[in-house]
Tab-separated table of C-alpha atoms and ligand atoms in Angstrom:
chain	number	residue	atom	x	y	z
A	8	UNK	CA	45.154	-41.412	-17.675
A	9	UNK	CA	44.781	-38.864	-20.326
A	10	UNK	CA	42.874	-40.080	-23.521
A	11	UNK	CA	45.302	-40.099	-26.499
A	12	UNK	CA	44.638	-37.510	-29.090
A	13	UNK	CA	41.290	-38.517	-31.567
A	14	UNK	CA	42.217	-38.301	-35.313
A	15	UNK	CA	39.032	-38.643	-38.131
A	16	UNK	CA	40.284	-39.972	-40.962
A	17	UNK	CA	38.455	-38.926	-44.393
A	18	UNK	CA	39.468	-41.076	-47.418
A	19	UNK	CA	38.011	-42.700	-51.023
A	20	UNK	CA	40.310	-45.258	-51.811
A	21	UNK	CA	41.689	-48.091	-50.930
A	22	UNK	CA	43.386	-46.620	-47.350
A	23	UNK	CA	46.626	-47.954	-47.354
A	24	UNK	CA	47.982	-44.792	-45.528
A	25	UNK	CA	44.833	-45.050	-43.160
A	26	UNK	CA	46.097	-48.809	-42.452
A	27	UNK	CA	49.588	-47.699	-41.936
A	28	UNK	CA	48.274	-44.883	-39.328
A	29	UNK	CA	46.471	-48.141	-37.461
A	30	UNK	CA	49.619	-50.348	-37.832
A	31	UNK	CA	51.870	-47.460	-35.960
A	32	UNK	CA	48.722	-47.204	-33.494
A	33	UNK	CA	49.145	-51.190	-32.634
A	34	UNK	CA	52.727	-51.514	-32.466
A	35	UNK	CA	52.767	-48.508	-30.045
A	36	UNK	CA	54.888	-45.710	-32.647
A	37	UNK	CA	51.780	-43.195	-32.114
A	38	UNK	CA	50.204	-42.420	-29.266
A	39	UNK	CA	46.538	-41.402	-30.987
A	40	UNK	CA	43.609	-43.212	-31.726
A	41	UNK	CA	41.198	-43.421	-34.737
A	42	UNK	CA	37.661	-41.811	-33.906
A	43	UNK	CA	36.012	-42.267	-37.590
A	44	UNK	CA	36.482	-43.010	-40.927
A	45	UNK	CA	34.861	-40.703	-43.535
A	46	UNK	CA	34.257	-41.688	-46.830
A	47	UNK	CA	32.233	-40.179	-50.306
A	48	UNK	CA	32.155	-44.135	-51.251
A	49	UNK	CA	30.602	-46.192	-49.373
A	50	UNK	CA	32.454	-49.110	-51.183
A	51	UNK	CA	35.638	-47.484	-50.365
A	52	UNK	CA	38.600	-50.426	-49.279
A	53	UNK	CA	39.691	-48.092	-46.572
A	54	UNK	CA	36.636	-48.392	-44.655
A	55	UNK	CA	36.616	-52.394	-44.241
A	56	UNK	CA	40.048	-51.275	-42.259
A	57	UNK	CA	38.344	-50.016	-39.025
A	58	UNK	CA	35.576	-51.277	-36.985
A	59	UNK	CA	31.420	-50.864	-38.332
A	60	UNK	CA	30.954	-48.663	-35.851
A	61	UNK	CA	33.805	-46.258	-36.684
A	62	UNK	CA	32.529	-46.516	-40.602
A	63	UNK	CA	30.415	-43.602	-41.887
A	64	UNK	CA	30.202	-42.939	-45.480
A	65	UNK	CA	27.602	-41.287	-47.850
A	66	UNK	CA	26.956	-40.985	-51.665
A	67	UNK	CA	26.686	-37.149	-52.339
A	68	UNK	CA	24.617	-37.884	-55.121
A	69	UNK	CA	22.041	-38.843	-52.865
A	70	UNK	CA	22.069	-35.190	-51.144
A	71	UNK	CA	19.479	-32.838	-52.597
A	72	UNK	CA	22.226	-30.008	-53.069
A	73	UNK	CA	26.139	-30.100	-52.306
A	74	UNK	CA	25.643	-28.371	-49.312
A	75	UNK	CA	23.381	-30.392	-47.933
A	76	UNK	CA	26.299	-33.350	-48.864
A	77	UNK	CA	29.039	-31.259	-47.249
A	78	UNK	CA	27.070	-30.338	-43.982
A	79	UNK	CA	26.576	-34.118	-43.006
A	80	UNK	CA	29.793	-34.652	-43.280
A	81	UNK	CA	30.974	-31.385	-41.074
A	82	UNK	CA	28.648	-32.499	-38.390
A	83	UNK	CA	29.679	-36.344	-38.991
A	84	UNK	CA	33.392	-35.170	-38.172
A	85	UNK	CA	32.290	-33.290	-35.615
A	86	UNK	CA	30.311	-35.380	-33.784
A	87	UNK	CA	33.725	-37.134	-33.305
A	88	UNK	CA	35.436	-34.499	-31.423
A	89	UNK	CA	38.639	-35.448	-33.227
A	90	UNK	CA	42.054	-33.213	-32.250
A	91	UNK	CA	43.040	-34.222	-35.859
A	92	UNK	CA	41.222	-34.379	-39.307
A	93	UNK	CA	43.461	-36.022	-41.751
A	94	UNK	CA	42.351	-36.878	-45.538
A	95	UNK	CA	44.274	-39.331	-47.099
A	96	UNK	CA	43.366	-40.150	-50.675
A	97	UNK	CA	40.013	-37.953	-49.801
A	98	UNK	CA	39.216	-37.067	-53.717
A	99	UNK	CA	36.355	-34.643	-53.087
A	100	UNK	CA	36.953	-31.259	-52.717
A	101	UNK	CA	36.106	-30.206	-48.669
A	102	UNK	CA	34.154	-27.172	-48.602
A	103	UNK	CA	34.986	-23.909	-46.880
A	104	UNK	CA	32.639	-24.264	-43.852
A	105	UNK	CA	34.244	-27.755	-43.518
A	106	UNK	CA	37.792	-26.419	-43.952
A	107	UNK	CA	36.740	-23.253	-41.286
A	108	UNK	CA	35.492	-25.522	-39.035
A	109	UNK	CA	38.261	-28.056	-38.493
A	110	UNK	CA	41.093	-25.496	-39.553
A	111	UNK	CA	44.714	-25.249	-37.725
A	112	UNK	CA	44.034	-29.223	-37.220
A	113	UNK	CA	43.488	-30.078	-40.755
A	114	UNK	CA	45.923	-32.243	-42.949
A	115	UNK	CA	45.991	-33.848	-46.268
A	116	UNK	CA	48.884	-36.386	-47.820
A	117	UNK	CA	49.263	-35.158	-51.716
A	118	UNK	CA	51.232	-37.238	-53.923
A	119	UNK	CA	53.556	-34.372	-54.837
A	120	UNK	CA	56.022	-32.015	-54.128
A	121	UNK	CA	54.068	-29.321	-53.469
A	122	UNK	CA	53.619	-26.198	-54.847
A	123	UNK	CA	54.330	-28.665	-57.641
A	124	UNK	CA	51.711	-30.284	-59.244
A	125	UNK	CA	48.572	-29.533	-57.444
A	126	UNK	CA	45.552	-31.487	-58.354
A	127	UNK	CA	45.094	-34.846	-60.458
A	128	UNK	CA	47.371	-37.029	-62.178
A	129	UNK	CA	50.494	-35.654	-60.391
A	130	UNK	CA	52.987	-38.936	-61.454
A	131	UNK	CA	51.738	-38.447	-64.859
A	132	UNK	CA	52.514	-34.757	-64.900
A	133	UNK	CA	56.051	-35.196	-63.029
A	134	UNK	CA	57.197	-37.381	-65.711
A	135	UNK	CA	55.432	-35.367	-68.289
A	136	UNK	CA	57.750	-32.411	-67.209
A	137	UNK	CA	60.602	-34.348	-66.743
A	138	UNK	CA	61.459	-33.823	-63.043
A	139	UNK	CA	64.313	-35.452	-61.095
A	140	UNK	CA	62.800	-35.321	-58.300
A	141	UNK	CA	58.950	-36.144	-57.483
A	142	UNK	CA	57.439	-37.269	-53.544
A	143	UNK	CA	55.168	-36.450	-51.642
A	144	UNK	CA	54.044	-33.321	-49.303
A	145	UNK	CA	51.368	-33.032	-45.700
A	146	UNK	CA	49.961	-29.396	-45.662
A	147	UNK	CA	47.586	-28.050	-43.765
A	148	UNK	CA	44.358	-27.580	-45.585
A	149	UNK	CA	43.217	-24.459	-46.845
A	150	UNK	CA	39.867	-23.700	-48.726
A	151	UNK	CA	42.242	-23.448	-51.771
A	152	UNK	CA	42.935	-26.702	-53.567
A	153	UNK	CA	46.311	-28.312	-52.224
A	154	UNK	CA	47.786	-24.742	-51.458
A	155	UNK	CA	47.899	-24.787	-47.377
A	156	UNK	CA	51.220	-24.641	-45.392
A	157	UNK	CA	54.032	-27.499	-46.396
A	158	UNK	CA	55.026	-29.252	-43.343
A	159	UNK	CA	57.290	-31.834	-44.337
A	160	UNK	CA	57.844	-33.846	-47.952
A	161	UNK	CA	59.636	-37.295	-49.088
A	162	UNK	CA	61.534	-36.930	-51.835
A	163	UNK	CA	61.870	-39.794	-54.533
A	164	UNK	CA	63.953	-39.510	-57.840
A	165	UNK	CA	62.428	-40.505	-61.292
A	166	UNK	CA	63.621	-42.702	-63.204
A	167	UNK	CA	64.057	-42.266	-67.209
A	168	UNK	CA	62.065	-45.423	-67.927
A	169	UNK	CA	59.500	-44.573	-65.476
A	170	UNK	CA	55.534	-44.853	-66.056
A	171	UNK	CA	52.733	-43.277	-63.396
A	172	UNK	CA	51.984	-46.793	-62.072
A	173	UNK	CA	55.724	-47.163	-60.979
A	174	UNK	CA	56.229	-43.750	-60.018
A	175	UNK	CA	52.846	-43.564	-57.855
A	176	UNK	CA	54.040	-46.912	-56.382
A	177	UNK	CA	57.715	-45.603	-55.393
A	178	UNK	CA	56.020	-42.149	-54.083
A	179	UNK	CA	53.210	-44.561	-51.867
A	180	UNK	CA	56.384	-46.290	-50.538
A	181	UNK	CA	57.584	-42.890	-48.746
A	182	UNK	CA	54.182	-41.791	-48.157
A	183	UNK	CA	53.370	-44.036	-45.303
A	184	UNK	CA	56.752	-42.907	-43.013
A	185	UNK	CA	56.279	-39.372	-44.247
A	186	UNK	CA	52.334	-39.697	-42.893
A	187	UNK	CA	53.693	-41.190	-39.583
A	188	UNK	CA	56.383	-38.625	-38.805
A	189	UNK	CA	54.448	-35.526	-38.925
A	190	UNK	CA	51.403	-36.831	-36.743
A	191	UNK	CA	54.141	-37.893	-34.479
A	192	UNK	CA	54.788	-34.312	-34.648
A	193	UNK	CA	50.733	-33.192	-34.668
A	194	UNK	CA	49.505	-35.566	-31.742
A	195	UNK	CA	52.360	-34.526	-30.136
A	196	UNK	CA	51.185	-30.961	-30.127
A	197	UNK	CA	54.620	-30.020	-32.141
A	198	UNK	CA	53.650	-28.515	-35.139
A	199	UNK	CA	50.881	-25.588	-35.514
A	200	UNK	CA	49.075	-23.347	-38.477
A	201	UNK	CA	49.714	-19.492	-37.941
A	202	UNK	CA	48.516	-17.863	-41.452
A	203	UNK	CA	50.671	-19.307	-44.533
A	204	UNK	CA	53.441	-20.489	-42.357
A	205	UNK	CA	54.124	-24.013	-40.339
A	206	UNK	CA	55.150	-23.785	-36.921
A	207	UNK	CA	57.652	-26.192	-35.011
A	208	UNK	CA	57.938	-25.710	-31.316
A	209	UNK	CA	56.677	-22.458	-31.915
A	210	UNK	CA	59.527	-21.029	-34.357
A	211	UNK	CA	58.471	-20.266	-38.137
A	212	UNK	CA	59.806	-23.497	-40.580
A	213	UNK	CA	61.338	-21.757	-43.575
A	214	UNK	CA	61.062	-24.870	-45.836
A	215	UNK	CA	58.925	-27.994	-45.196
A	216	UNK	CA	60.632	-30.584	-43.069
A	217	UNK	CA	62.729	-33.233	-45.736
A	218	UNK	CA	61.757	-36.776	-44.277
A	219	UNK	CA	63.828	-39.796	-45.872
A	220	UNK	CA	62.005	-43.418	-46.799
A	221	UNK	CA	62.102	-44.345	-43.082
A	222	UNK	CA	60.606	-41.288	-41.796
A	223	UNK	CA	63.724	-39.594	-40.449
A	224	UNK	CA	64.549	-35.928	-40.399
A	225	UNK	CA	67.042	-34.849	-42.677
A	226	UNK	CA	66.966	-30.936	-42.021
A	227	UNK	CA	66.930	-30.808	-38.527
B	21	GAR	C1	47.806	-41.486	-51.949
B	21	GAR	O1	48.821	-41.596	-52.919
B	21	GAR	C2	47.543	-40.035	-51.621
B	21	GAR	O2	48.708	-39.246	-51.629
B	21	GAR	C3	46.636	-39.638	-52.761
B	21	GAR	O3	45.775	-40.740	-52.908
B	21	GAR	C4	46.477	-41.919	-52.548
B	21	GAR	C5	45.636	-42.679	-51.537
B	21	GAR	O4	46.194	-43.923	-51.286
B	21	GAR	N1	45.921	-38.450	-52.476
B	21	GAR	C6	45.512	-37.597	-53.401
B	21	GAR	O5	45.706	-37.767	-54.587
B	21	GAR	C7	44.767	-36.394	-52.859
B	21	GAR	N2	44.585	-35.425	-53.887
B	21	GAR	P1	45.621	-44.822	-50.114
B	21	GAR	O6	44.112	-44.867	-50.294
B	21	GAR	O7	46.242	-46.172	-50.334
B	21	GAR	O8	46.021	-44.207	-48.804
């Protein structure tokens, strides 16, 4: 039987979107399997969520130079052989040789509706601005900060009485589907990076796929 497709998962936090990649893994929704979990903090929740021997995590402080830092973790992927890289809530930025060498199979969940709001403190900055309308996107990563190829978004509104905390924790509630539906899509050999553009069984997507809260498809 064919192995199902390897995702490496690179995150900092506390891995609730890795833990809701394993629940759909369990129960069967995606047919993949977690090779590794990468982390810049070695205290990070979201490694507790896999097995030790899946765990590997390094301070880059430690490293004698950045580079250094960034080339254990290239060969630390690597050494995986994952189909799939995916960072969620990854808060260090990847360098290019990392991004060159897993590119076309590269993904990151930002809590925005990108090209909105790239970068830090996006809930803050969506209220600041007073948008309606505030989510989240899964691009494929570039060497450029949160400026790779939209593939699909979950939109939320914002509320007038909102704060960050309550906004983050409405956009973290469509996160998790929006995560699941597009490496439904990815594992599933669907969805491909040609230049600045997302592909969908091989024709051009014009605008990011619009998933609703349960993960749905509201565009096509
Ligand atoms: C998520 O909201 C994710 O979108 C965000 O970090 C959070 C991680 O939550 N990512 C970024 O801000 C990347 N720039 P989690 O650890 O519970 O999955």
């Amino acid at each position: 039987m064919p192995q199902p497709p390897r995702i490496a998962v690179l995150a900092s936090g506390r891995g609730s979107n890795l833990q809701a990649v394993l629940d759909a893994i369990a129960d069967g929704r995606l047919a993949a399997q977690v090779v590794g979990v990468y982390s810049d903090r070695p205290a990070a929740a979201a490694l507790q969520r896999v097995p030790e021997a899946l765990r590997w995590s390094a301070v880059p402080a430690r490293y004698p130079s950045r580079a250094d830092y960034d080339a254990a973790l290239t060969d630390a992927v690597a050494a995986s052989a994952p189909d799939w890289v995916l960072c969620v809530g990854y808060m260090r930025i990847l360098s290019d040789g990392f991004v060159q060498r897993f590119r076309g199979r590269l993904l990151n969940i930002h809590p925005s509706l990108l090209p909105k709001h790239r970068g830090l403190h996006t809930h803050a900055r969506a209220i600041e601005d007073g948008d309606a309308e505030h989510g989240a996107s899964v691009h494929f990563v570039i060497p450029e900060l949160d400026a790779g190829a939209v593939i699909a978004q979950a939109v939320v509104p914002v509320a007038a009485d909102d704060d960050a905390e309550r906004l983050a924790a409405r956009v973290l509630s469509v996160e998790h589907p929006l995560l699941l539906a597009t490496l439904q899509l990815a594992v599933a050999g669907r969805i491909a990076e040609q230049g600045a553009t997302v592909t969908l069984d091989g024709h051009p997507l014009f605008t990011p796929l619009r998933l609703d809260s349960a993960g749905n498809s509201l565009n096509r």
